[in-house]
C-alpha positions as CSV (number, residue, x, y, z in Angstrom):
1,X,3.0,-11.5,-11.5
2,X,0.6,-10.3,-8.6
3,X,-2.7,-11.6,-10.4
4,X,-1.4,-15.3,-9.8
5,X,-0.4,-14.9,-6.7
6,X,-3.5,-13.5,-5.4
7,X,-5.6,-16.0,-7.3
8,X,-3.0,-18.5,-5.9
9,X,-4.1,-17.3,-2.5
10,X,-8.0,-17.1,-3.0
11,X,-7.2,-21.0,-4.0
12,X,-5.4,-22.0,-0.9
13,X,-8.6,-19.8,1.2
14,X,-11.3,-21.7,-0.7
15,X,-9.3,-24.6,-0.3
16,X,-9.1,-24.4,3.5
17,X,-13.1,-23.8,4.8
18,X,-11.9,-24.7,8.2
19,X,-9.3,-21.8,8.5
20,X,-11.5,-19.1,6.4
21,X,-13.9,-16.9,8.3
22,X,-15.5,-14.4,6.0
23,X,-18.3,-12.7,5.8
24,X,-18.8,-12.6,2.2
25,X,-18.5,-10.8,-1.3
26,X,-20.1,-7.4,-0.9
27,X,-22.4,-5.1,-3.7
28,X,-20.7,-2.7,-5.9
29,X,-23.0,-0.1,-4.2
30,X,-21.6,-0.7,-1.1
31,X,-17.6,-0.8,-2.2
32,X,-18.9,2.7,-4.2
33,X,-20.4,4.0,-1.0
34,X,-17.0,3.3,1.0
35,X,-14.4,4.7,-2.1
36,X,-16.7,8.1,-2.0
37,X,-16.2,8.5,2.1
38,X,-12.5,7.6,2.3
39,X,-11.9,9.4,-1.7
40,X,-10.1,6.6,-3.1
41,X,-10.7,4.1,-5.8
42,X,-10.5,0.4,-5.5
43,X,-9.6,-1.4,-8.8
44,X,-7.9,-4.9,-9.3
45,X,-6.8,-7.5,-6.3
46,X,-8.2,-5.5,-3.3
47,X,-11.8,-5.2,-4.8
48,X,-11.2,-8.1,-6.5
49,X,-11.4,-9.2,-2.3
50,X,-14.2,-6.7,-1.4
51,X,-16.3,-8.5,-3.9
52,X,-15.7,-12.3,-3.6
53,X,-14.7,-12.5,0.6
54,X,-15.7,-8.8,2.5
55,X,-13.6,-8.9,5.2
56,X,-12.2,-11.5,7.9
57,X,-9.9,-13.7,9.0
58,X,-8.1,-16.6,7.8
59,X,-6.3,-18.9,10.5
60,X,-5.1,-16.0,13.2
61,X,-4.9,-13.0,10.2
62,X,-7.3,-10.5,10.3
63,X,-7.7,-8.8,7.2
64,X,-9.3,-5.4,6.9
65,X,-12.2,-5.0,4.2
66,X,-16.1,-3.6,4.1
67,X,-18.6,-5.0,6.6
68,X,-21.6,-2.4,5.9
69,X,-22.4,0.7,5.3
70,X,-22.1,2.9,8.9
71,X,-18.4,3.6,8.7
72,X,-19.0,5.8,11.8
73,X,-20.3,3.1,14.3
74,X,-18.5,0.1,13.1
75,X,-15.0,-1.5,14.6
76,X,-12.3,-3.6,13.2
77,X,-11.5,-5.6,11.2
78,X,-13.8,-2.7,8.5
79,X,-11.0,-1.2,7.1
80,X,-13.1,1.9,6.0
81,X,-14.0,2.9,9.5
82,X,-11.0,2.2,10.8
83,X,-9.1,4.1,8.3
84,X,-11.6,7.2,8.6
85,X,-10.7,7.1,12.7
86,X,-7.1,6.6,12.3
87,X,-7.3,10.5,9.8
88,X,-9.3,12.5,12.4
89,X,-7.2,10.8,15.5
90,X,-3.9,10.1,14.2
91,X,-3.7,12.7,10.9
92,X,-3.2,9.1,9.1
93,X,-2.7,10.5,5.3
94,X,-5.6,10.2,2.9
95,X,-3.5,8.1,0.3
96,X,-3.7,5.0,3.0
97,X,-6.4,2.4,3.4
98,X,-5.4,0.2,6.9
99,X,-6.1,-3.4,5.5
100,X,-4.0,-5.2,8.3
101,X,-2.8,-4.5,12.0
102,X,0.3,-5.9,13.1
103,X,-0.8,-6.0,16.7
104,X,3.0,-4.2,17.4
105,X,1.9,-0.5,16.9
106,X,2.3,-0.9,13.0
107,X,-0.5,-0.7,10.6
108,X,-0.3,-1.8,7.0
109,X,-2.1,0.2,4.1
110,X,-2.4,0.3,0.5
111,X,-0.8,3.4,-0.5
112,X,-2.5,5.0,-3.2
113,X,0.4,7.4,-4.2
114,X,2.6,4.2,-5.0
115,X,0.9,2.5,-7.6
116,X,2.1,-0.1,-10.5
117,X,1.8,-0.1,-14.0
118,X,-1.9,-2.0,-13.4
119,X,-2.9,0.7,-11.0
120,X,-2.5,-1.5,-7.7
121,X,-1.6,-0.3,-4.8
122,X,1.7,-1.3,-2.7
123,X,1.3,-2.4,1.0
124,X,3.8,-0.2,3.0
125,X,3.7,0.3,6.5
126,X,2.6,2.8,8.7
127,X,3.4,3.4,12.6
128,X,1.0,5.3,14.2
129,X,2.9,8.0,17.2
130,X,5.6,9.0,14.9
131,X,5.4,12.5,13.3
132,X,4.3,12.2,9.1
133,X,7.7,13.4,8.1
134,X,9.7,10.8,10.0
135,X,7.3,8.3,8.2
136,X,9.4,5.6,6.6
137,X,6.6,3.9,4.5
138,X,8.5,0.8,4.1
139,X,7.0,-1.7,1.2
140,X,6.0,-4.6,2.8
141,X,4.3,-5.7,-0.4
142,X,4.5,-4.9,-3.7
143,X,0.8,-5.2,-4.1
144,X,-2.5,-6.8,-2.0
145,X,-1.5,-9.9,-4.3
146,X,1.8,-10.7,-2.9
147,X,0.9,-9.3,0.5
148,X,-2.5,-11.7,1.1
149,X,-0.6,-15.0,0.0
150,X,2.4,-14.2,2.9
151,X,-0.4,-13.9,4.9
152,X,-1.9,-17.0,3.9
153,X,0.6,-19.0,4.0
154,X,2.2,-18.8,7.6
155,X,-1.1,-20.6,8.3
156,X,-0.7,-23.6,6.3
């Protein structure tokens, strides 16, 4: 199901020029470059993302992707750096990826413990200031497919 609805929502960004602010697809050397700092591997809808848009905003949502290569000197919306400051200053676990802040102290992440039968990722949510064990992880997505057309759409 979540292939159509991402394509569904690459259709309504393309679609809407005037709303889409992206930088651009980025090379597979770079997406490699970022999966060997933050030890994860992208596969499916999010690099599908990494590939064809970056990272940026569409209407008022910022989402999280790769803008270059210096993941230490970088700021949002690049999800790799912020994801590598959020583990040294908040302990964030290594099986997130921050692709999306709420603005109201809670982040959203790919988990890459909870994964479908295709390998992706869900989107659960993550609020930084509470203790790991009192984490509730709630699915907000069942994968970056679902999650980027919600997005999306409260802007059409």
């Amino acid at each position: 199901m979540s292939v159509e609805t991402y394509q569904k929502a690459k259709l309504i960004i393309n679609d809407n020029e005037d709303l889409a602010d992206f930088i651009g697809g980025r090379s597979n050397e770079l997406i490699k470059f970022a999966e060997e700092k933050l030890g994860v591997k992208f596969i499916g809808l999010y690099l599908d993302y990494l590939q064809n848009f970056g990272v940026g905003n569409f209407g008022a949502q910022e989402i999280y992707g790769i803008i270059n290569d210096d993941f230490e000197n970088s700021s949002v919306p690049d999800a790799i750096w912020y994801t590598l400051t959020e583990r040294k200053e908040i302990n964030l676990p290594n099986n997130l990826l921050v692709i999306y802040d709420t603005g109201s102290d809670e982040l959203f992440c790919l988990d890459f413990n909870q994964l479908d039968e295709k390998g992706e990722p869900k989107v659960v949510s993550f609020v930084p200031g509470i203790d790991l064990e009192s984490q509730s992880y709630e699915v907000i997505a069942n994968d970056f497919g679902d999650f980027l057309l919600d997005l999306v759409m409260q802007e059409v």
